[in-house]
Amino acid sequence: MDQGNDTQLSEFLLLAFSENQPQTQPLIFGLFLSMYLVTVFGNSLIIMAIIVDSHLHTPMYIFLSNLSFVDICFTSTTVPQMLVNIQTQSTVIIYANCITQVYFLLLFSVLDIFLLTVMAYDRFVAICHPLHYMVIMNTRHCGLLILACWIISVLNALLHSFLVLRLSFCADLKIPHFYCELDHVVHHACSDTSLNDIVIYIAAMFLAVGPLSGILYSYSRIVSSIRAISSAQGKYKAFSTCASHLSVVSLFYCTLLGVYLSSAVSQNPHATAVASLMYTVVTPMLNPFIYSLRNNDMKKALKLLLGRVTRNRPMDLPS
């Protein structure tokens, strides 16, 4: 049997940080481990604060808790494998793990996009149709929107993963990232990838351009409604309700755009790896800070959560 053509025995090499000096490896490991722990802790804190505070059991914060959960999963798809590779000084990821990583990266990245779009729609209804907000954004409608986000994301990830599974891989499976990125994996195949390329292009048009158009439309209507408000205080209050979401959307799409522009324009693998790091690690880490620092309701909920934790902490027994 020709092992080079057997995809079940193939190994991919993740080369993003392979050129670093051995003495810098502990520093890089500590940095990424710290960022990962901050991401998990920060987003978990957001989720628990929303659960604890009944005032936050509203559509906006239900969507936010789902976004925080997805951010934890998104980061967990890439960083633990990277930490293992740094610790073991290995660049190898086996074929099965690589395809699994491709699947979950697609799943959670598309979920991020759709949840941000749904949150923009929620802000659009709240500001442009405030009197009908509770009727339109009822519990059933919110549940259906979240379910639709998951179904579309799962089907998209399954489609791409099955199309990758039909490919054959030969030698020189070097990926200039710290994770298995779909486009790089596909173009390392030694079989015909034309179907994969078509599906990737069509999916990018529908799943990236479509939601972005929805977000831009929602905010264009929001801006028009805010401009029609007569008082400055009313304008500020209306804008403050969507400032955090707008910041997260800007950060997410700017870093996502940076990844693909850097890979298309620059032939420097290091620059592409840094851009990918911003998109997959830094953005999920910053989201909790954006929502907690710019949102008074979240500040109150976090104080309530920390107060409950403090009260429930067992007292030290006298010696």
PDB file of C-alpha atoms in Angstrom, residues 1-309:
ATOM      1  CA  MET A   1       0.000   0.000   0.000  1.00  0.00           C
ATOM      2  CA  ASP A   2       1.264   3.462  -0.866  1.00  0.00           C
ATOM      3  CA  GLN A   3       1.293   5.281   2.436  1.00  0.00           C
ATOM      4  CA  GLY A   4       1.751   8.665   0.747  1.00  0.00           C
ATOM      5  CA  ASN A   5      -1.690   8.456  -0.865  1.00  0.00           C
ATOM      6  CA  ASP A   6      -3.504   7.033   2.160  1.00  0.00           C
ATOM      7  CA  THR A   7      -5.336   9.920   3.801  1.00  0.00           C
ATOM      8  CA  GLN A   8      -5.915   7.868   6.943  1.00  0.00           C
ATOM      9  CA  LEU A   9      -2.150   7.861   7.565  1.00  0.00           C
ATOM     10  CA  SER A  10      -1.438  11.453   6.577  1.00  0.00           C
ATOM     11  CA  GLU A  11      -0.058  14.005   8.968  1.00  0.00           C
ATOM     12  CA  PHE A  12      -0.214  17.769   8.596  1.00  0.00           C
ATOM     13  CA  LEU A  13       2.508  20.109   9.818  1.00  0.00           C
ATOM     14  CA  LEU A  14       1.424  23.362  11.488  1.00  0.00           C
ATOM     15  CA  LEU A  15       4.373  25.694  10.940  1.00  0.00           C
ATOM     16  CA  ALA A  16       3.142  29.015  12.365  1.00  0.00           C
ATOM     17  CA  PHE A  17       5.510  29.091  15.358  1.00  0.00           C
ATOM     18  CA  SER A  18       8.004  26.406  14.367  1.00  0.00           C
ATOM     19  CA  GLU A  19      10.784  28.900  13.579  1.00  0.00           C
ATOM     20  CA  ASN A  20      10.892  30.417  17.076  1.00  0.00           C
ATOM     21  CA  GLN A  21      14.027  29.938  19.149  1.00  0.00           C
ATOM     22  CA  PRO A  22      13.826  27.216  21.841  1.00  0.00           C
ATOM     23  CA  GLN A  23      14.394  29.782  24.610  1.00  0.00           C
ATOM     24  CA  THR A  24      11.279  31.733  23.509  1.00  0.00           C
ATOM     25  CA  GLN A  25       8.991  28.680  23.562  1.00  0.00           C
ATOM     26  CA  PRO A  26       8.157  28.907  27.315  1.00  0.00           C
ATOM     27  CA  LEU A  27       7.293  32.605  26.893  1.00  0.00           C
ATOM     28  CA  ILE A  28       5.012  31.893  23.923  1.00  0.00           C
ATOM     29  CA  PHE A  29       3.425  28.962  25.768  1.00  0.00           C
ATOM     30  CA  GLY A  30       2.750  31.110  28.837  1.00  0.00           C
ATOM     31  CA  LEU A  31       1.338  33.947  26.724  1.00  0.00           C
ATOM     32  CA  PHE A  32      -1.133  31.757  24.831  1.00  0.00           C
ATOM     33  CA  LEU A  33      -2.113  29.810  27.936  1.00  0.00           C
ATOM     34  CA  SER A  34      -2.844  33.097  29.738  1.00  0.00           C
ATOM     35  CA  MET A  35      -4.903  34.407  26.810  1.00  0.00           C
ATOM     36  CA  TYR A  36      -6.859  31.155  26.652  1.00  0.00           C
ATOM     37  CA  LEU A  37      -7.611  31.157  30.384  1.00  0.00           C
ATOM     38  CA  VAL A  38      -8.694  34.811  30.253  1.00  0.00           C
ATOM     39  CA  THR A  39     -10.990  34.001  27.320  1.00  0.00           C
ATOM     40  CA  VAL A  40     -12.608  31.039  29.059  1.00  0.00           C
ATOM     41  CA  PHE A  41     -12.913  32.820  32.410  1.00  0.00           C
ATOM     42  CA  GLY A  42     -14.211  36.106  30.947  1.00  0.00           C
ATOM     43  CA  ASN A  43     -16.844  34.523  28.723  1.00  0.00           C
ATOM     44  CA  SER A  44     -17.890  32.088  31.475  1.00  0.00           C
ATOM     45  CA  LEU A  45     -18.332  35.069  33.798  1.00  0.00           C
ATOM     46  CA  ILE A  46     -20.591  36.741  31.232  1.00  0.00           C
ATOM     47  CA  ILE A  47     -22.726  33.593  30.934  1.00  0.00           C
ATOM     48  CA  MET A  48     -23.032  33.123  34.721  1.00  0.00           C
ATOM     49  CA  ALA A  49     -23.850  36.804  35.281  1.00  0.00           C
ATOM     50  CA  ILE A  50     -26.687  36.600  32.751  1.00  0.00           C
ATOM     51  CA  ILE A  51     -28.029  33.426  34.375  1.00  0.00           C
ATOM     52  CA  VAL A  52     -27.890  34.905  37.895  1.00  0.00           C
ATOM     53  CA  ASP A  53     -29.455  38.302  37.135  1.00  0.00           C
ATOM     54  CA  SER A  54     -33.123  37.915  36.175  1.00  0.00           C
ATOM     55  CA  HIS A  55     -33.107  41.458  34.737  1.00  0.00           C
ATOM     56  CA  LEU A  56     -30.845  40.160  31.953  1.00  0.00           C
ATOM     57  CA  HIS A  57     -33.227  37.402  30.846  1.00  0.00           C
ATOM     58  CA  THR A  58     -34.002  39.408  27.705  1.00  0.00           C
ATOM     59  CA  PRO A  59     -33.355  38.613  24.020  1.00  0.00           C
ATOM     60  CA  MET A  60     -30.245  40.825  23.831  1.00  0.00           C
ATOM     61  CA  TYR A  61     -28.511  39.034  26.713  1.00  0.00           C
ATOM     62  CA  ILE A  62     -29.736  35.585  25.698  1.00  0.00           C
ATOM     63  CA  PHE A  63     -27.965  36.123  22.373  1.00  0.00           C
ATOM     64  CA  LEU A  64     -24.912  37.466  24.214  1.00  0.00           C
ATOM     65  CA  SER A  65     -24.701  34.373  26.427  1.00  0.00           C
ATOM     66  CA  ASN A  66     -24.810  32.185  23.316  1.00  0.00           C
ATOM     67  CA  LEU A  67     -22.082  34.317  21.716  1.00  0.00           C
ATOM     68  CA  SER A  68     -19.898  33.917  24.823  1.00  0.00           C
ATOM     69  CA  PHE A  69     -20.408  30.141  24.775  1.00  0.00           C
ATOM     70  CA  VAL A  70     -19.466  29.990  21.092  1.00  0.00           C
ATOM     71  CA  ASP A  71     -16.356  32.118  21.732  1.00  0.00           C
ATOM     72  CA  ILE A  72     -15.203  29.644  24.396  1.00  0.00           C
ATOM     73  CA  CYS A  73     -15.719  26.732  21.998  1.00  0.00           C
ATOM     74  CA  PHE A  74     -14.098  28.614  19.090  1.00  0.00           C
ATOM     75  CA  THR A  75     -10.905  29.296  21.053  1.00  0.00           C
ATOM     76  CA  SER A  76     -10.884  25.772  22.510  1.00  0.00           C
ATOM     77  CA  THR A  77     -10.796  24.379  18.976  1.00  0.00           C
ATOM     78  CA  THR A  78      -7.368  25.857  18.227  1.00  0.00           C
ATOM     79  CA  VAL A  79      -5.424  26.928  21.318  1.00  0.00           C
ATOM     80  CA  PRO A  80      -5.149  23.599  23.240  1.00  0.00           C
ATOM     81  CA  GLN A  81      -3.680  21.867  20.163  1.00  0.00           C
ATOM     82  CA  MET A  82      -1.258  24.765  19.709  1.00  0.00           C
ATOM     83  CA  LEU A  83      -0.209  24.565  23.374  1.00  0.00           C
ATOM     84  CA  VAL A  84       0.418  20.828  23.048  1.00  0.00           C
ATOM     85  CA  ASN A  85       2.568  21.400  19.954  1.00  0.00           C
ATOM     86  CA  ILE A  86       4.571  24.143  21.650  1.00  0.00           C
ATOM     87  CA  GLN A  87       5.075  22.071  24.808  1.00  0.00           C
ATOM     88  CA  THR A  88       6.159  18.964  22.888  1.00  0.00           C
ATOM     89  CA  GLN A  89       8.098  21.030  20.308  1.00  0.00           C
ATOM     90  CA  SER A  90       6.166  19.240  17.576  1.00  0.00           C
ATOM     91  CA  THR A  91       4.396  20.634  14.516  1.00  0.00           C
ATOM     92  CA  VAL A  92       2.437  17.466  13.748  1.00  0.00           C
ATOM     93  CA  ILE A  93      -1.342  17.129  13.797  1.00  0.00           C
ATOM     94  CA  ILE A  94      -2.776  13.819  12.607  1.00  0.00           C
ATOM     95  CA  TYR A  95      -5.256  13.706   9.733  1.00  0.00           C
ATOM     96  CA  ALA A  96      -8.330  12.883  11.867  1.00  0.00           C
ATOM     97  CA  ASN A  97      -7.609  15.722  14.306  1.00  0.00           C
ATOM     98  CA  CYS A  98      -7.024  18.148  11.442  1.00  0.00           C
ATOM     99  CA  ILE A  99     -10.365  17.372   9.794  1.00  0.00           C
ATOM    100  CA  THR A 100     -12.108  17.575  13.169  1.00  0.00           C
ATOM    101  CA  GLN A 101     -10.511  20.968  13.739  1.00  0.00           C
ATOM    102  CA  VAL A 102     -11.671  22.149  10.304  1.00  0.00           C
ATOM    103  CA  TYR A 103     -15.227  21.094  11.158  1.00  0.00           C
ATOM    104  CA  PHE A 104     -15.406  22.861  14.510  1.00  0.00           C
ATOM    105  CA  LEU A 105     -13.640  25.980  13.235  1.00  0.00           C
ATOM    106  CA  LEU A 106     -16.228  26.298  10.478  1.00  0.00           C
ATOM    107  CA  LEU A 107     -19.066  25.560  12.884  1.00  0.00           C
ATOM    108  CA  PHE A 108     -18.144  28.152  15.493  1.00  0.00           C
ATOM    109  CA  SER A 109     -16.906  30.857  13.107  1.00  0.00           C
ATOM    110  CA  VAL A 110     -20.183  30.776  11.155  1.00  0.00           C
ATOM    111  CA  LEU A 111     -22.116  30.681  14.443  1.00  0.00           C
ATOM    112  CA  ASP A 112     -20.257  33.825  15.504  1.00  0.00           C
ATOM    113  CA  ILE A 113     -21.257  35.535  12.277  1.00  0.00           C
ATOM    114  CA  PHE A 114     -24.936  34.576  12.544  1.00  0.00           C
ATOM    115  CA  LEU A 115     -25.234  35.411  16.230  1.00  0.00           C
ATOM    116  CA  LEU A 116     -23.757  38.868  15.592  1.00  0.00           C
ATOM    117  CA  THR A 117     -26.295  39.287  12.781  1.00  0.00           C
ATOM    118  CA  VAL A 118     -29.199  38.219  15.004  1.00  0.00           C
ATOM    119  CA  MET A 119     -27.996  40.624  17.695  1.00  0.00           C
ATOM    120  CA  ALA A 120     -27.969  43.451  15.131  1.00  0.00           C
ATOM    121  CA  TYR A 121     -31.552  42.528  14.195  1.00  0.00           C
ATOM    122  CA  ASP A 122     -32.488  42.584  17.881  1.00  0.00           C
ATOM    123  CA  ARG A 123     -31.064  46.121  18.253  1.00  0.00           C
ATOM    124  CA  PHE A 124     -32.860  47.177  15.062  1.00  0.00           C
ATOM    125  CA  VAL A 125     -36.228  46.037  16.438  1.00  0.00           C
ATOM    126  CA  ALA A 126     -35.540  47.569  19.879  1.00  0.00           C
ATOM    127  CA  ILE A 127     -34.672  51.020  18.480  1.00  0.00           C
ATOM    128  CA  CYS A 128     -36.777  51.236  15.328  1.00  0.00           C
ATOM    129  CA  HIS A 129     -39.890  49.394  16.618  1.00  0.00           C
ATOM    130  CA  PRO A 130     -39.767  49.781  20.422  1.00  0.00           C
ATOM    131  CA  LEU A 131     -43.528  49.441  20.943  1.00  0.00           C
ATOM    132  CA  HIS A 132     -43.600  46.057  19.189  1.00  0.00           C
ATOM    133  CA  TYR A 133     -40.281  44.783  20.585  1.00  0.00           C
ATOM    134  CA  MET A 134     -41.681  42.301  23.125  1.00  0.00           C
ATOM    135  CA  VAL A 135     -44.142  40.958  20.565  1.00  0.00           C
ATOM    136  CA  ILE A 136     -41.561  40.489  17.795  1.00  0.00           C
ATOM    137  CA  MET A 137     -38.678  39.298  19.996  1.00  0.00           C
ATOM    138  CA  ASN A 138     -40.683  36.880  22.127  1.00  0.00           C
ATOM    139  CA  THR A 139     -39.139  33.782  23.684  1.00  0.00           C
ATOM    140  CA  ARG A 140     -40.299  31.466  20.899  1.00  0.00           C
ATOM    141  CA  HIS A 141     -38.941  33.750  18.174  1.00  0.00           C
ATOM    142  CA  CYS A 142     -35.570  34.056  19.958  1.00  0.00           C
ATOM    143  CA  GLY A 143     -35.348  30.296  20.335  1.00  0.00           C
ATOM    144  CA  LEU A 144     -36.095  29.776  16.652  1.00  0.00           C
ATOM    145  CA  LEU A 145     -33.444  32.328  15.638  1.00  0.00           C
ATOM    146  CA  ILE A 146     -30.793  30.602  17.765  1.00  0.00           C
ATOM    147  CA  LEU A 147     -31.856  27.172  16.483  1.00  0.00           C
ATOM    148  CA  ALA A 148     -31.642  28.415  12.877  1.00  0.00           C
ATOM    149  CA  CYS A 149     -28.121  29.737  13.530  1.00  0.00           C
ATOM    150  CA  TRP A 150     -27.014  26.337  14.827  1.00  0.00           C
ATOM    151  CA  ILE A 151     -28.668  24.326  12.045  1.00  0.00           C
ATOM    152  CA  ILE A 152     -27.153  26.432   9.245  1.00  0.00           C
ATOM    153  CA  SER A 153     -23.715  26.391  10.892  1.00  0.00           C
ATOM    154  CA  VAL A 154     -23.755  22.609  11.454  1.00  0.00           C
ATOM    155  CA  LEU A 155     -24.898  21.869   7.887  1.00  0.00           C
ATOM    156  CA  ASN A 156     -22.262  24.202   6.421  1.00  0.00           C
ATOM    157  CA  ALA A 157     -19.476  22.634   8.518  1.00  0.00           C
ATOM    158  CA  LEU A 158     -20.639  19.100   7.625  1.00  0.00           C
ATOM    159  CA  LEU A 159     -20.736  19.936   3.912  1.00  0.00           C
ATOM    160  CA  HIS A 160     -17.177  21.267   3.829  1.00  0.00           C
ATOM    161  CA  SER A 161     -15.870  18.450   6.029  1.00  0.00           C
ATOM    162  CA  PHE A 162     -17.392  15.723   3.844  1.00  0.00           C
ATOM    163  CA  LEU A 163     -15.939  17.388   0.749  1.00  0.00           C
ATOM    164  CA  VAL A 164     -12.497  17.410   2.366  1.00  0.00           C
ATOM    165  CA  LEU A 165     -12.843  13.742   3.303  1.00  0.00           C
ATOM    166  CA  ARG A 166     -13.196  12.793  -0.372  1.00  0.00           C
ATOM    167  CA  LEU A 167      -9.795  14.315  -1.188  1.00  0.00           C
ATOM    168  CA  SER A 168      -6.501  12.438  -1.347  1.00  0.00           C
ATOM    169  CA  PHE A 169      -3.378  13.889   0.218  1.00  0.00           C
ATOM    170  CA  CYS A 170       0.211  13.163  -0.777  1.00  0.00           C
ATOM    171  CA  ALA A 171       3.418  14.667   0.570  1.00  0.00           C
ATOM    172  CA  ASP A 172       4.499  18.130   1.770  1.00  0.00           C
ATOM    173  CA  LEU A 173       1.432  18.776   3.943  1.00  0.00           C
ATOM    174  CA  LYS A 174       2.779  21.998   5.483  1.00  0.00           C
ATOM    175  CA  ILE A 175       0.241  24.582   6.692  1.00  0.00           C
ATOM    176  CA  PRO A 176       1.586  28.062   7.600  1.00  0.00           C
ATOM    177  CA  HIS A 177      -0.906  28.415  10.483  1.00  0.00           C
ATOM    178  CA  PHE A 178      -1.249  27.164  14.046  1.00  0.00           C
ATOM    179  CA  TYR A 179      -4.516  25.430  13.084  1.00  0.00           C
ATOM    180  CA  CYS A 180      -5.960  23.535  10.103  1.00  0.00           C
ATOM    181  CA  GLU A 181      -7.491  26.258   7.945  1.00  0.00           C
ATOM    182  CA  LEU A 182      -9.960  24.952   5.337  1.00  0.00           C
ATOM    183  CA  ASP A 183      -8.496  26.647   2.273  1.00  0.00           C
ATOM    184  CA  HIS A 184      -4.929  25.560   3.052  1.00  0.00           C
ATOM    185  CA  VAL A 185      -6.001  21.981   3.747  1.00  0.00           C
ATOM    186  CA  VAL A 186      -7.967  21.764   0.487  1.00  0.00           C
ATOM    187  CA  HIS A 187      -5.118  23.143  -1.631  1.00  0.00           C
ATOM    188  CA  HIS A 188      -2.660  20.619  -0.207  1.00  0.00           C
ATOM    189  CA  ALA A 189      -4.674  17.795  -1.790  1.00  0.00           C
ATOM    190  CA  CYS A 190      -3.267  15.947  -4.773  1.00  0.00           C
ATOM    191  CA  SER A 191      -6.743  15.207  -6.195  1.00  0.00           C
ATOM    192  CA  ASP A 192      -9.189  17.508  -7.989  1.00  0.00           C
ATOM    193  CA  THR A 193     -10.398  20.316  -5.682  1.00  0.00           C
ATOM    194  CA  SER A 194     -12.622  22.212  -8.138  1.00  0.00           C
ATOM    195  CA  LEU A 195     -15.844  21.172  -6.346  1.00  0.00           C
ATOM    196  CA  ASN A 196     -14.378  22.238  -2.983  1.00  0.00           C
ATOM    197  CA  ASP A 197     -13.370  25.619  -4.421  1.00  0.00           C
ATOM    198  CA  ILE A 198     -16.855  26.238  -5.844  1.00  0.00           C
ATOM    199  CA  VAL A 199     -18.568  25.318  -2.572  1.00  0.00           C
ATOM    200  CA  ILE A 200     -16.130  27.479  -0.539  1.00  0.00           C
ATOM    201  CA  TYR A 201     -16.800  30.458  -2.810  1.00  0.00           C
ATOM    202  CA  ILE A 202     -20.594  30.061  -2.742  1.00  0.00           C
ATOM    203  CA  ALA A 203     -20.632  29.520   1.027  1.00  0.00           C
ATOM    204  CA  ALA A 204     -18.461  32.609   1.565  1.00  0.00           C
ATOM    205  CA  MET A 205     -20.881  34.706  -0.476  1.00  0.00           C
ATOM    206  CA  PHE A 206     -23.969  33.499   1.397  1.00  0.00           C
ATOM    207  CA  LEU A 207     -22.560  33.094   4.913  1.00  0.00           C
ATOM    208  CA  ALA A 208     -20.255  36.119   5.070  1.00  0.00           C
ATOM    209  CA  VAL A 209     -21.543  38.736   2.646  1.00  0.00           C
ATOM    210  CA  GLY A 210     -25.215  38.016   3.411  1.00  0.00           C
ATOM    211  CA  PRO A 211     -25.019  38.466   7.209  1.00  0.00           C
ATOM    212  CA  LEU A 212     -22.725  41.487   6.835  1.00  0.00           C
ATOM    213  CA  SER A 213     -25.288  43.082   4.517  1.00  0.00           C
ATOM    214  CA  GLY A 214     -27.963  42.395   7.140  1.00  0.00           C
ATOM    215  CA  ILE A 215     -25.843  44.024   9.862  1.00  0.00           C
ATOM    216  CA  LEU A 216     -25.126  47.083   7.703  1.00  0.00           C
ATOM    217  CA  TYR A 217     -28.816  47.425   6.805  1.00  0.00           C
ATOM    218  CA  SER A 218     -29.854  47.129  10.466  1.00  0.00           C
ATOM    219  CA  TYR A 219     -27.419  49.813  11.546  1.00  0.00           C
ATOM    220  CA  SER A 220     -28.338  52.118   8.684  1.00  0.00           C
ATOM    221  CA  ARG A 221     -31.950  51.989   9.923  1.00  0.00           C
ATOM    222  CA  ILE A 222     -30.772  52.398  13.533  1.00  0.00           C
ATOM    223  CA  VAL A 223     -28.756  55.511  12.644  1.00  0.00           C
ATOM    224  CA  SER A 224     -31.752  56.977  10.815  1.00  0.00           C
ATOM    225  CA  SER A 225     -33.984  56.361  13.827  1.00  0.00           C
ATOM    226  CA  ILE A 226     -31.445  57.840  16.254  1.00  0.00           C
ATOM    227  CA  ARG A 227     -31.063  60.972  14.109  1.00  0.00           C
ATOM    228  CA  ALA A 228     -34.841  61.473  14.260  1.00  0.00           C
ATOM    229  CA  ILE A 229     -34.753  61.616  18.082  1.00  0.00           C
ATOM    230  CA  SER A 230     -35.004  65.253  19.195  1.00  0.00           C
ATOM    231  CA  SER A 231     -33.188  65.232  22.536  1.00  0.00           C
ATOM    232  CA  ALA A 232     -29.439  64.652  22.884  1.00  0.00           C
ATOM    233  CA  GLN A 233     -30.052  62.472  25.940  1.00  0.00           C
ATOM    234  CA  GLY A 234     -32.440  60.283  23.965  1.00  0.00           C
ATOM    235  CA  LYS A 235     -29.917  59.907  21.171  1.00  0.00           C
ATOM    236  CA  TYR A 236     -27.177  58.944  23.625  1.00  0.00           C
ATOM    237  CA  LYS A 237     -29.416  56.391  25.388  1.00  0.00           C
ATOM    238  CA  ALA A 238     -30.445  54.812  22.082  1.00  0.00           C
ATOM    239  CA  PHE A 239     -26.870  54.619  20.806  1.00  0.00           C
ATOM    240  CA  SER A 240     -25.516  53.245  24.097  1.00  0.00           C
ATOM    241  CA  THR A 241     -27.778  50.191  23.785  1.00  0.00           C
ATOM    242  CA  CYS A 242     -25.937  49.060  20.655  1.00  0.00           C
ATOM    243  CA  ALA A 243     -22.438  50.523  21.217  1.00  0.00           C
ATOM    244  CA  SER A 244     -21.011  47.292  22.675  1.00  0.00           C
ATOM    245  CA  HIS A 245     -22.421  45.156  19.877  1.00  0.00           C
ATOM    246  CA  LEU A 246     -21.143  47.569  17.236  1.00  0.00           C
ATOM    247  CA  SER A 247     -17.665  47.424  18.808  1.00  0.00           C
ATOM    248  CA  VAL A 248     -17.665  43.605  18.766  1.00  0.00           C
ATOM    249  CA  VAL A 249     -18.902  43.507  15.152  1.00  0.00           C
ATOM    250  CA  SER A 250     -16.195  45.949  14.062  1.00  0.00           C
ATOM    251  CA  LEU A 251     -13.484  43.984  15.864  1.00  0.00           C
ATOM    252  CA  PHE A 252     -14.701  40.634  14.497  1.00  0.00           C
ATOM    253  CA  TYR A 253     -15.014  41.685  10.857  1.00  0.00           C
ATOM    254  CA  CYS A 254     -11.820  43.772  10.846  1.00  0.00           C
ATOM    255  CA  THR A 255      -9.743  40.859  12.143  1.00  0.00           C
ATOM    256  CA  LEU A 256     -11.531  38.382   9.841  1.00  0.00           C
ATOM    257  CA  LEU A 257     -10.875  40.665   6.868  1.00  0.00           C
ATOM    258  CA  GLY A 258      -7.266  41.040   7.989  1.00  0.00           C
ATOM    259  CA  VAL A 259      -6.752  37.266   7.886  1.00  0.00           C
ATOM    260  CA  TYR A 260      -7.857  36.883   4.283  1.00  0.00           C
ATOM    261  CA  LEU A 261      -6.291  40.096   3.017  1.00  0.00           C
ATOM    262  CA  SER A 262      -2.960  39.166   4.577  1.00  0.00           C
ATOM    263  CA  SER A 263      -3.083  35.690   3.022  1.00  0.00           C
ATOM    264  CA  ALA A 264      -4.086  37.083  -0.390  1.00  0.00           C
ATOM    265  CA  VAL A 265      -1.709  40.064  -0.523  1.00  0.00           C
ATOM    266  CA  SER A 266       1.266  38.989   1.577  1.00  0.00           C
ATOM    267  CA  GLN A 267       3.335  35.897   0.929  1.00  0.00           C
ATOM    268  CA  ASN A 268       4.764  36.130   4.441  1.00  0.00           C
ATOM    269  CA  PRO A 269       3.449  33.162   6.477  1.00  0.00           C
ATOM    270  CA  HIS A 270       4.335  34.948   9.732  1.00  0.00           C
ATOM    271  CA  ALA A 271       2.059  37.893   8.885  1.00  0.00           C
ATOM    272  CA  THR A 272      -0.802  35.522   8.039  1.00  0.00           C
ATOM    273  CA  ALA A 273      -0.303  33.622  11.317  1.00  0.00           C
ATOM    274  CA  VAL A 274      -0.402  36.864  13.329  1.00  0.00           C
ATOM    275  CA  ALA A 275      -3.610  37.954  11.561  1.00  0.00           C
ATOM    276  CA  SER A 276      -5.153  34.536  12.249  1.00  0.00           C
ATOM    277  CA  LEU A 277      -4.150  34.838  15.893  1.00  0.00           C
ATOM    278  CA  MET A 278      -6.068  38.123  16.169  1.00  0.00           C
ATOM    279  CA  TYR A 279      -9.175  36.523  14.668  1.00  0.00           C
ATOM    280  CA  THR A 280      -9.209  33.222  16.574  1.00  0.00           C
ATOM    281  CA  VAL A 281      -7.709  34.155  19.960  1.00  0.00           C
ATOM    282  CA  VAL A 282      -7.601  37.902  20.629  1.00  0.00           C
ATOM    283  CA  THR A 283     -11.147  38.761  19.505  1.00  0.00           C
ATOM    284  CA  PRO A 284     -12.918  36.138  21.712  1.00  0.00           C
ATOM    285  CA  MET A 285     -10.717  37.294  24.618  1.00  0.00           C
ATOM    286  CA  LEU A 286     -11.676  40.967  24.203  1.00  0.00           C
ATOM    287  CA  ASN A 287     -15.431  40.468  23.768  1.00  0.00           C
ATOM    288  CA  PRO A 288     -16.197  40.054  27.517  1.00  0.00           C
ATOM    289  CA  PHE A 289     -14.226  43.218  28.312  1.00  0.00           C
ATOM    290  CA  ILE A 290     -16.130  45.186  25.666  1.00  0.00           C
ATOM    291  CA  TYR A 291     -19.513  44.101  26.986  1.00  0.00           C
ATOM    292  CA  SER A 292     -18.638  44.444  30.676  1.00  0.00           C
ATOM    293  CA  LEU A 293     -16.869  47.815  30.448  1.00  0.00           C
ATOM    294  CA  ARG A 294     -19.355  49.525  28.127  1.00  0.00           C
ATOM    295  CA  ASN A 295     -22.576  48.127  29.547  1.00  0.00           C
ATOM    296  CA  ASN A 296     -23.988  49.274  32.911  1.00  0.00           C
ATOM    297  CA  ASP A 297     -26.411  46.346  33.105  1.00  0.00           C
ATOM    298  CA  MET A 298     -23.531  43.886  32.744  1.00  0.00           C
ATOM    299  CA  LYS A 299     -21.531  45.736  35.417  1.00  0.00           C
ATOM    300  CA  LYS A 300     -24.446  45.425  37.847  1.00  0.00           C
ATOM    301  CA  ALA A 301     -24.897  41.729  36.982  1.00  0.00           C
ATOM    302  CA  LEU A 302     -21.199  41.001  37.507  1.00  0.00           C
ATOM    303  CA  LYS A 303     -21.292  42.771  40.876  1.00  0.00           C
ATOM    304  CA  LEU A 304     -24.351  40.697  41.822  1.00  0.00           C
ATOM    305  CA  LEU A 305     -22.586  37.487  40.767  1.00  0.00           C
ATOM    306  CA  LEU A 306     -19.399  38.322  42.658  1.00  0.00           C
ATOM    307  CA  GLY A 307     -21.494  39.300  45.696  1.00  0.00           C
ATOM    308  CA  ARG A 308     -23.228  35.919  45.710  1.00  0.00           C
ATOM    309  CA  VAL A 309     -19.911  34.094  45.318  1.00  0.00           C
TER     310      VAL A 309
END
